[in-house]
Amino acid sequence: MLKGWRSTAIVTAITLVTFIVVPKLYDNQFLLFNMMMYMALAQGLNIIYGYTGYLPFGYVGFFGAGAYAGALVIIFLHWMPLIAVLVGGLTAVLFGMVLIPLFRLSGAYFSIASLAASEALYYVVANPHLEKITQGPYGISMPQAYDANAAYWTMLGILALSLVTSGIIRRSRFGLALSAIRENPLSASMSGVNVVQMRSLSWLLSAFIAGLAGATFGWYISVFYPETVFSLTIGVFTIVFILFGGIGTLIGPIIGTLILYGLYNYIGISTPQYFQIAYGLLIVLLVLFLPNGLVSLLKRRGVDVP
Amino acid sequence: MLRRSVMRSLLVAAALAASFAVWASPPSMIKIGTLYAGSGKFSQASTRQYDGLKYWAKEINAKGGVYVKAFDKKIPVKLVAYNDQSSTTLAASLYNRLITQDRVNLLVADYGSVLTSVAIPLARVHKVLLFDETGTSGKFFEPKDKNRYIVLTGLPTSSEWPKVLADFMQHVGIKKVAILYASNDWSGSQADTLNSTLKSLGVEVTFYESVPDSTSSYSTILRRIAATNPEAVAEFGYSTNDIAFLQNYASSGLHFKMMFVPNPALHFDVVRNAVGDAAIKNVYSYVAPPLIRYNKQVNFGPTLDRFEAAYTKAGGKNIDLSTVAGYNTGLIMGKALAEAPKFTQESLRDSIDTFSGKIFTLDGLFKVNAEGAQIGESLPVGQVLPTKKGLALLPVFPLKNAAAKYVYPQPANP
């Protein structure tokens, strides 16, 4: 048991130290910021998808909600960006609470319904009639709040929070309950697991992390449009990263993001003409030969993967 | 104590000397960083814009490089360009790379407001002047931001675009107008300006609604517009919106005295090929270079005719507005380098103010305000009319720029 906690702590520490040290050696801060963001999002998605088996295609909705909520309190209430980030997280939780009835659905139906909810929120935010509140399709501009360094360290904090939360859940009774729900909700319920409560809690935790990440992203770029923060690409990337690394583990989403987002940037810069084909081939090979992600290679050899 | 202060003075002097050396010694080449969208929804316009910029770089290097006043010599230019795939997150990372790793001397934004937006805070915080080619959102140029690190080289801000259109509507005596727009910054700001300008002119706006960008069926909306009995209909959207709208209008059996859509001005062949000659004939749009040619007024760089001949001879495709915008950005950068007394970003920006309003390029009058927004150019109204070579979008208003007499009321197409 202690060994498990130790490996979780080591993975968390190495990840965080890496993002503290690398900026001193590598200048492209935004690439590192994005990598942290996707790692945090992947851990957030892991909490709901990896542990309970519910895959929300519209996960980016929480991200967008957080980005907008954070930006609006900065613009209208002139709150400190750090508080705005927290507001972003809480707004995503609020949105998550509204969507809890989606759990009446399961499988692909749940995934599609969450996607529809995310799109609906996008269209509400981008509605020109709400210009006075959300700025509508004209986007957010808050250059007065721009502070790339502060946003970077905030994202590091969010990554730490997501790693610690995911690590604790994995080794806790709560995590066991979620795994039981993933395997068979009916059996879990018969065994005394409060399925609705546990599932909702993981959903809201997952939303909270995405909301925090969204608000920090908005703060970092400070000029953005609804389509920037509700872009399906963000959600799709997060899902692909977590699948590539391995769901239900702490290290899987980290490895998945590191390799795929790194490749995304490397191929995108060096040989952009081959980008789509290289990325597509990689994913096809993964689905064919490693459907449980890269960590399954270690699991097959009996390694206890954190 | 004395020794410490002497040491400090020496260090400061050394630092100053070093910084002087940075701009005092000419670089072997001027590095110009830019992005283009090799795929995704902005790829068509973005790659053409990049082609225009590449052509300028090739042309200037063939002459020995760009003249840099700070060093009183010509220096070759090198384009450092990355593909952002129409993704804002990737674009932000790549802009950052251009500034912090490639350490480019000049930074040029990708096509349109969305891909330009993420460059603005980066350019500002790193104190790099951003040459904005076609990012026309008014938000980028708000006086309260006091941002000196951006210059819009080409088109005016999108909220300025429909002002001539409003004048035209008043000129032909239109009293009722319906405005439909896609919910994005570019379309919304045009619709907003037209709505407020028409109201101030005493014209009734009978319909003013938005639709999502992704709208591909306008049949029901057209019926709702017709129910308000407008004389003119203005639809603002991306080219996909315009195409669907014109197709639905053609098959609806409805007829309005004037139909306006913006994208024939930007991608005439694309819209025309998609909707067919019958559906686009007599439709109104803006007119921008190369559909309008300011050959006589040009006092800086080649005329559009000369540019087009040289560009196509060099193997380029047919030019469009994006190609002209890319090339024009090169001209403005070249002029800034030729005028700036120091090789610093601030000096480049200040030098732009010195020639703003004085040079007329193939893209029109280059004039920027204190915020860097383009205010020199205006977009005349054009109409798709038959010519000897087939249908063409010709300027019809203001009358001094007209190449043809407008047809109003617009006849019903068969």
Short mmCIF file of C-alpha atoms in Angstrom, two decimals, chain A residues 2-298:
data_model
loop_
_atom_site.label_atom_id
_atom_site.label_comp_id
_atom_site.label_asym_id
_atom_site.label_seq_id
_atom_site.Cartn_x
_atom_site.Cartn_y
_atom_site.Cartn_z
CA LEU A 2 2.77 2.36 1.07
CA LYS A 3 4.71 1.41 -2.05
CA GLY A 4 1.76 2.50 -4.17
CA TRP A 5 1.57 5.89 -2.47
CA ARG A 6 5.29 6.33 -2.87
CA SER A 7 5.20 5.71 -6.62
CA THR A 8 2.28 8.14 -6.93
CA ALA A 9 4.24 10.79 -5.05
CA ILE A 10 7.33 10.19 -7.18
CA VAL A 11 5.39 10.54 -10.46
CA THR A 12 3.75 13.73 -9.21
CA ALA A 13 7.03 15.20 -7.99
CA ILE A 14 8.94 14.40 -11.19
CA THR A 15 6.20 15.92 -13.34
CA LEU A 16 6.05 19.12 -11.33
CA VAL A 17 9.82 19.53 -11.03
CA THR A 18 10.11 19.06 -14.79
CA PHE A 19 7.80 22.00 -15.43
CA ILE A 20 9.70 24.10 -12.89
CA VAL A 21 13.10 23.38 -14.40
CA VAL A 22 12.41 23.17 -18.15
CA PRO A 23 11.43 26.86 -18.61
CA LYS A 24 14.97 27.76 -17.56
CA LEU A 25 16.32 25.68 -20.45
CA TYR A 26 13.59 26.04 -23.05
CA ASP A 27 12.11 29.39 -24.05
CA ASN A 28 8.74 28.45 -25.51
CA GLN A 29 6.72 28.94 -22.36
CA PHE A 30 3.37 28.63 -24.08
CA LEU A 31 4.16 25.15 -25.37
CA LEU A 32 4.99 24.06 -21.82
CA PHE A 33 1.87 25.82 -20.56
CA ASN A 34 -0.25 23.95 -23.09
CA MET A 35 1.36 20.68 -22.14
CA MET A 36 0.56 21.27 -18.48
CA MET A 37 -2.95 22.27 -19.43
CA TYR A 38 -3.55 19.09 -21.40
CA MET A 39 -2.05 16.99 -18.60
CA ALA A 40 -4.38 18.62 -16.08
CA LEU A 41 -7.35 18.17 -18.40
CA ALA A 42 -6.36 14.55 -19.02
CA GLN A 43 -6.20 13.91 -15.27
CA GLY A 44 -9.57 15.63 -14.87
CA LEU A 45 -11.07 13.47 -17.60
CA ASN A 46 -9.42 10.46 -16.02
CA ILE A 47 -11.44 11.05 -12.85
CA ILE A 48 -14.74 10.65 -14.66
CA TYR A 49 -13.81 8.45 -17.61
CA GLY A 50 -10.87 6.46 -16.28
CA TYR A 51 -12.46 5.61 -12.96
CA THR A 52 -16.19 5.45 -13.75
CA GLY A 53 -16.21 4.64 -17.47
CA TYR A 54 -18.39 7.60 -18.49
CA LEU A 55 -16.78 9.34 -21.48
CA PRO A 56 -17.99 12.94 -21.93
CA PHE A 57 -17.27 14.04 -25.51
CA GLY A 58 -18.30 17.52 -24.43
CA TYR A 59 -15.68 17.81 -21.69
CA VAL A 60 -14.45 21.01 -23.35
CA GLY A 61 -17.72 22.64 -22.26
CA PHE A 62 -16.35 22.85 -18.69
CA PHE A 63 -13.12 24.31 -20.03
CA GLY A 64 -14.98 26.97 -22.00
CA ALA A 65 -17.31 27.74 -19.09
CA GLY A 66 -14.29 28.27 -16.83
CA ALA A 67 -12.52 30.45 -19.40
CA TYR A 68 -15.54 32.70 -19.83
CA ALA A 69 -16.47 32.90 -16.15
CA GLY A 70 -12.90 33.79 -15.21
CA ALA A 71 -12.62 36.41 -17.94
CA LEU A 72 -15.96 38.02 -17.15
CA VAL A 73 -15.22 38.53 -13.46
CA ILE A 74 -11.90 40.11 -14.43
CA ILE A 75 -13.55 42.42 -16.96
CA PHE A 76 -16.70 43.40 -15.06
CA LEU A 77 -15.79 42.97 -11.40
CA HIS A 78 -12.06 43.66 -11.72
CA TRP A 79 -11.28 40.71 -9.47
CA MET A 80 -7.77 39.37 -9.14
CA PRO A 81 -6.98 36.76 -11.79
CA LEU A 82 -6.28 34.10 -9.15
CA ILE A 83 -9.76 34.53 -7.71
CA ALA A 84 -11.13 34.59 -11.25
CA VAL A 85 -9.52 31.20 -11.85
CA LEU A 86 -11.32 29.85 -8.81
CA VAL A 87 -14.58 31.34 -10.06
CA GLY A 88 -13.92 29.59 -13.38
CA GLY A 89 -13.61 26.26 -11.58
CA LEU A 90 -16.76 26.82 -9.56
CA THR A 91 -18.73 27.89 -12.63
CA ALA A 92 -17.75 24.65 -14.32
CA VAL A 93 -18.98 22.81 -11.23
CA LEU A 94 -22.28 24.67 -11.51
CA PHE A 95 -22.55 23.68 -15.16
CA GLY A 96 -21.69 20.11 -14.14
CA MET A 97 -24.51 20.11 -11.58
CA VAL A 98 -26.97 21.16 -14.26
CA LEU A 99 -25.80 18.24 -16.37
CA ILE A 100 -26.02 15.57 -13.67
CA PRO A 101 -29.32 14.25 -15.12
CA LEU A 102 -27.26 13.14 -18.15
CA PHE A 103 -26.20 10.17 -16.03
CA ARG A 104 -29.60 8.69 -16.75
CA LEU A 105 -27.95 7.86 -20.07
CA SER A 106 -24.99 5.58 -20.53
CA GLY A 107 -22.36 4.64 -23.10
CA ALA A 108 -22.46 6.46 -26.41
CA TYR A 109 -25.74 8.17 -25.49
CA PHE A 110 -24.10 9.87 -22.52
CA SER A 111 -21.09 10.89 -24.63
CA ILE A 112 -23.23 12.44 -27.36
CA ALA A 113 -25.53 14.16 -24.88
CA SER A 114 -22.57 15.78 -23.12
CA LEU A 115 -21.28 16.95 -26.49
CA ALA A 116 -24.67 18.49 -27.25
CA ALA A 117 -24.64 20.24 -23.87
CA SER A 118 -21.20 21.68 -24.57
CA GLU A 119 -22.29 22.92 -28.00
CA ALA A 120 -25.43 24.43 -26.47
CA LEU A 121 -23.33 26.35 -23.97
CA TYR A 122 -21.05 27.50 -26.78
CA TYR A 123 -23.99 28.90 -28.73
CA VAL A 124 -25.37 30.62 -25.65
CA VAL A 125 -22.03 32.29 -24.97
CA ALA A 126 -21.58 33.24 -28.65
CA ASN A 127 -25.11 34.61 -28.95
CA PRO A 128 -24.90 38.24 -30.10
CA HIS A 129 -27.96 39.10 -28.02
CA LEU A 130 -25.90 38.39 -24.92
CA GLU A 131 -23.14 40.73 -26.03
CA LYS A 132 -23.45 42.89 -22.95
CA ILE A 133 -22.85 39.88 -20.72
CA THR A 134 -20.62 37.44 -22.60
CA GLN A 135 -19.33 39.78 -25.36
CA GLY A 136 -21.11 37.38 -27.75
CA PRO A 137 -19.20 36.35 -30.87
CA TYR A 138 -16.92 39.36 -30.56
CA GLY A 139 -14.71 37.58 -28.08
CA ILE A 140 -12.92 38.50 -24.90
CA SER A 141 -10.15 41.03 -24.68
CA MET A 142 -8.50 41.66 -21.31
CA PRO A 143 -4.95 42.83 -22.00
CA GLN A 144 -4.95 44.54 -18.61
CA ALA A 145 -4.84 41.14 -16.92
CA TYR A 146 -2.15 39.61 -19.14
CA ASP A 147 0.57 38.04 -17.02
CA ALA A 148 2.07 35.02 -18.72
CA ASN A 149 4.39 34.08 -15.87
CA ALA A 150 1.72 34.21 -13.19
CA ALA A 151 -0.63 32.19 -15.40
CA TYR A 152 2.13 29.64 -15.99
CA TRP A 153 2.69 29.05 -12.28
CA THR A 154 -1.04 28.94 -11.69
CA MET A 155 -1.37 26.22 -14.31
CA LEU A 156 1.43 24.35 -12.56
CA GLY A 157 -0.60 24.55 -9.36
CA ILE A 158 -3.66 23.22 -11.17
CA LEU A 159 -1.61 20.38 -12.60
CA ALA A 160 -0.38 19.58 -9.09
CA LEU A 161 -3.95 19.63 -7.80
CA SER A 162 -5.15 17.35 -10.58
CA LEU A 163 -2.30 14.88 -10.05
CA VAL A 164 -2.74 14.77 -6.29
CA THR A 165 -6.52 14.43 -6.61
CA SER A 166 -6.24 11.70 -9.20
CA GLY A 167 -3.56 9.91 -7.17
CA ILE A 168 -5.59 10.04 -3.96
CA ILE A 169 -8.76 8.86 -5.68
CA ARG A 170 -6.92 5.96 -7.21
CA ARG A 171 -5.71 4.69 -3.84
CA SER A 172 -8.83 5.51 -1.82
CA ARG A 173 -12.12 3.83 -0.99
CA PHE A 174 -13.74 6.47 -3.17
CA GLY A 175 -11.63 5.28 -6.10
CA LEU A 176 -12.56 1.68 -5.40
CA ALA A 177 -16.23 2.67 -5.39
CA LEU A 178 -15.78 4.43 -8.74
CA SER A 179 -14.04 1.39 -10.20
CA ALA A 180 -16.92 -0.76 -8.99
CA ILE A 181 -19.33 1.59 -10.77
CA ARG A 182 -17.25 1.33 -13.92
CA GLU A 183 -17.35 -2.47 -13.87
CA ASN A 184 -21.04 -2.80 -13.08
CA PRO A 185 -23.17 -0.02 -11.56
CA LEU A 186 -25.91 -2.44 -10.51
CA SER A 187 -23.52 -4.74 -8.63
CA ALA A 188 -21.83 -1.73 -7.06
CA SER A 189 -25.16 -0.47 -5.85
CA MET A 190 -26.06 -3.90 -4.44
CA SER A 191 -22.74 -3.86 -2.58
CA GLY A 192 -23.63 -0.65 -0.79
CA VAL A 193 -21.95 1.88 -3.07
CA ASN A 194 -24.01 5.06 -3.41
CA VAL A 195 -23.72 5.12 -7.19
CA VAL A 196 -25.46 8.44 -7.81
CA GLN A 197 -23.51 10.28 -5.13
CA MET A 198 -20.11 8.84 -6.03
CA ARG A 199 -20.58 9.32 -9.74
CA SER A 200 -21.80 12.90 -9.30
CA LEU A 201 -18.89 13.72 -7.03
CA SER A 202 -16.33 12.48 -9.56
CA TRP A 203 -18.17 14.35 -12.33
CA LEU A 204 -18.03 17.62 -10.40
CA LEU A 205 -14.38 17.13 -9.46
CA SER A 206 -13.61 16.50 -13.09
CA ALA A 207 -15.55 19.64 -14.10
CA PHE A 208 -13.76 21.70 -11.44
CA ILE A 209 -10.33 20.84 -12.83
CA ALA A 210 -11.41 21.63 -16.40
CA GLY A 211 -12.92 24.94 -15.25
CA LEU A 212 -9.73 25.95 -13.44
CA ALA A 213 -7.66 25.04 -16.51
CA GLY A 214 -10.01 26.97 -18.81
CA ALA A 215 -9.92 30.10 -16.68
CA THR A 216 -6.12 29.99 -16.53
CA PHE A 217 -5.88 29.44 -20.26
CA GLY A 218 -8.12 32.47 -20.85
CA TRP A 219 -5.97 34.50 -18.49
CA TYR A 220 -2.79 33.43 -20.28
CA ILE A 221 -3.92 34.32 -23.79
CA SER A 222 -6.16 37.21 -22.65
CA VAL A 223 -7.69 37.67 -26.12
CA PHE A 224 -9.97 34.86 -27.28
CA TYR A 225 -13.19 33.98 -29.04
CA PRO A 226 -15.91 31.48 -28.08
CA GLU A 227 -14.62 29.10 -30.74
CA THR A 228 -11.15 29.23 -29.17
CA VAL A 229 -12.18 27.89 -25.76
CA PHE A 230 -15.09 25.71 -26.85
CA SER A 231 -13.05 24.15 -29.66
CA LEU A 232 -13.81 20.46 -29.98
CA THR A 233 -10.13 19.95 -30.74
CA ILE A 234 -9.32 20.57 -27.09
CA GLY A 235 -11.75 17.85 -25.99
CA VAL A 236 -10.65 15.43 -28.69
CA PHE A 237 -6.97 15.92 -27.88
CA THR A 238 -7.62 15.30 -24.20
CA ILE A 239 -9.48 12.07 -24.96
CA VAL A 240 -6.80 10.88 -27.37
CA PHE A 241 -3.99 11.67 -24.92
CA ILE A 242 -5.62 9.75 -22.10
CA LEU A 243 -6.43 6.79 -24.35
CA PHE A 244 -2.91 6.75 -25.73
CA GLY A 245 -1.29 6.76 -22.31
CA GLY A 246 -3.78 4.52 -20.58
CA ILE A 247 -6.96 5.30 -18.70
CA GLY A 248 -7.44 4.76 -15.00
CA THR A 249 -3.80 5.43 -14.15
CA LEU A 250 -1.92 8.45 -12.97
CA ILE A 251 1.00 8.12 -15.32
CA GLY A 252 -0.95 7.18 -18.45
CA PRO A 253 -2.37 10.67 -19.17
CA ILE A 254 1.06 12.20 -18.45
CA ILE A 255 2.83 9.91 -20.91
CA GLY A 256 0.06 10.27 -23.48
CA THR A 257 0.20 14.07 -23.38
CA LEU A 258 3.98 14.19 -23.33
CA ILE A 259 4.38 11.98 -26.38
CA LEU A 260 1.40 13.00 -28.47
CA TYR A 261 1.43 16.72 -27.76
CA GLY A 262 5.21 16.72 -28.20
CA LEU A 263 4.82 14.93 -31.54
CA TYR A 264 1.99 17.26 -32.49
CA ASN A 265 4.29 20.22 -32.11
CA TYR A 266 7.37 18.55 -33.56
CA ILE A 267 5.69 17.16 -36.70
CA GLY A 268 3.57 20.28 -37.04
CA ILE A 269 6.75 22.35 -37.25
CA SER A 270 9.19 20.07 -39.03
CA THR A 271 6.99 18.32 -41.58
CA PRO A 272 3.52 19.84 -41.40
CA GLN A 273 2.52 18.24 -44.71
CA TYR A 274 2.74 14.79 -43.07
CA PHE A 275 1.09 15.82 -39.84
CA GLN A 276 -2.40 14.39 -40.34
CA ILE A 277 -1.19 11.11 -41.81
CA ALA A 278 1.45 10.58 -39.11
CA TYR A 279 -0.96 11.36 -36.31
CA GLY A 280 -3.74 9.25 -37.82
CA LEU A 281 -1.43 6.27 -38.35
CA LEU A 282 -0.23 6.47 -34.78
CA ILE A 283 -3.76 6.35 -33.45
CA VAL A 284 -4.77 3.49 -35.76
CA LEU A 285 -1.75 1.47 -34.58
CA LEU A 286 -2.63 2.23 -30.98
CA VAL A 287 -6.21 1.05 -31.36
CA LEU A 288 -5.09 -2.12 -33.15
CA PHE A 289 -2.21 -3.16 -30.93
CA LEU A 290 -2.48 -1.28 -27.64
CA PRO A 291 -6.16 -0.61 -26.97
CA ASN A 292 -5.44 -0.10 -23.26
CA GLY A 293 -2.74 2.46 -23.90
CA LEU A 294 1.00 2.47 -23.51
CA VAL A 295 0.90 1.59 -19.82
CA SER A 296 -0.57 -1.80 -20.73
CA LEU A 297 2.93 -2.72 -21.96
CA LEU A 298 4.15 -2.37 -18.39
#
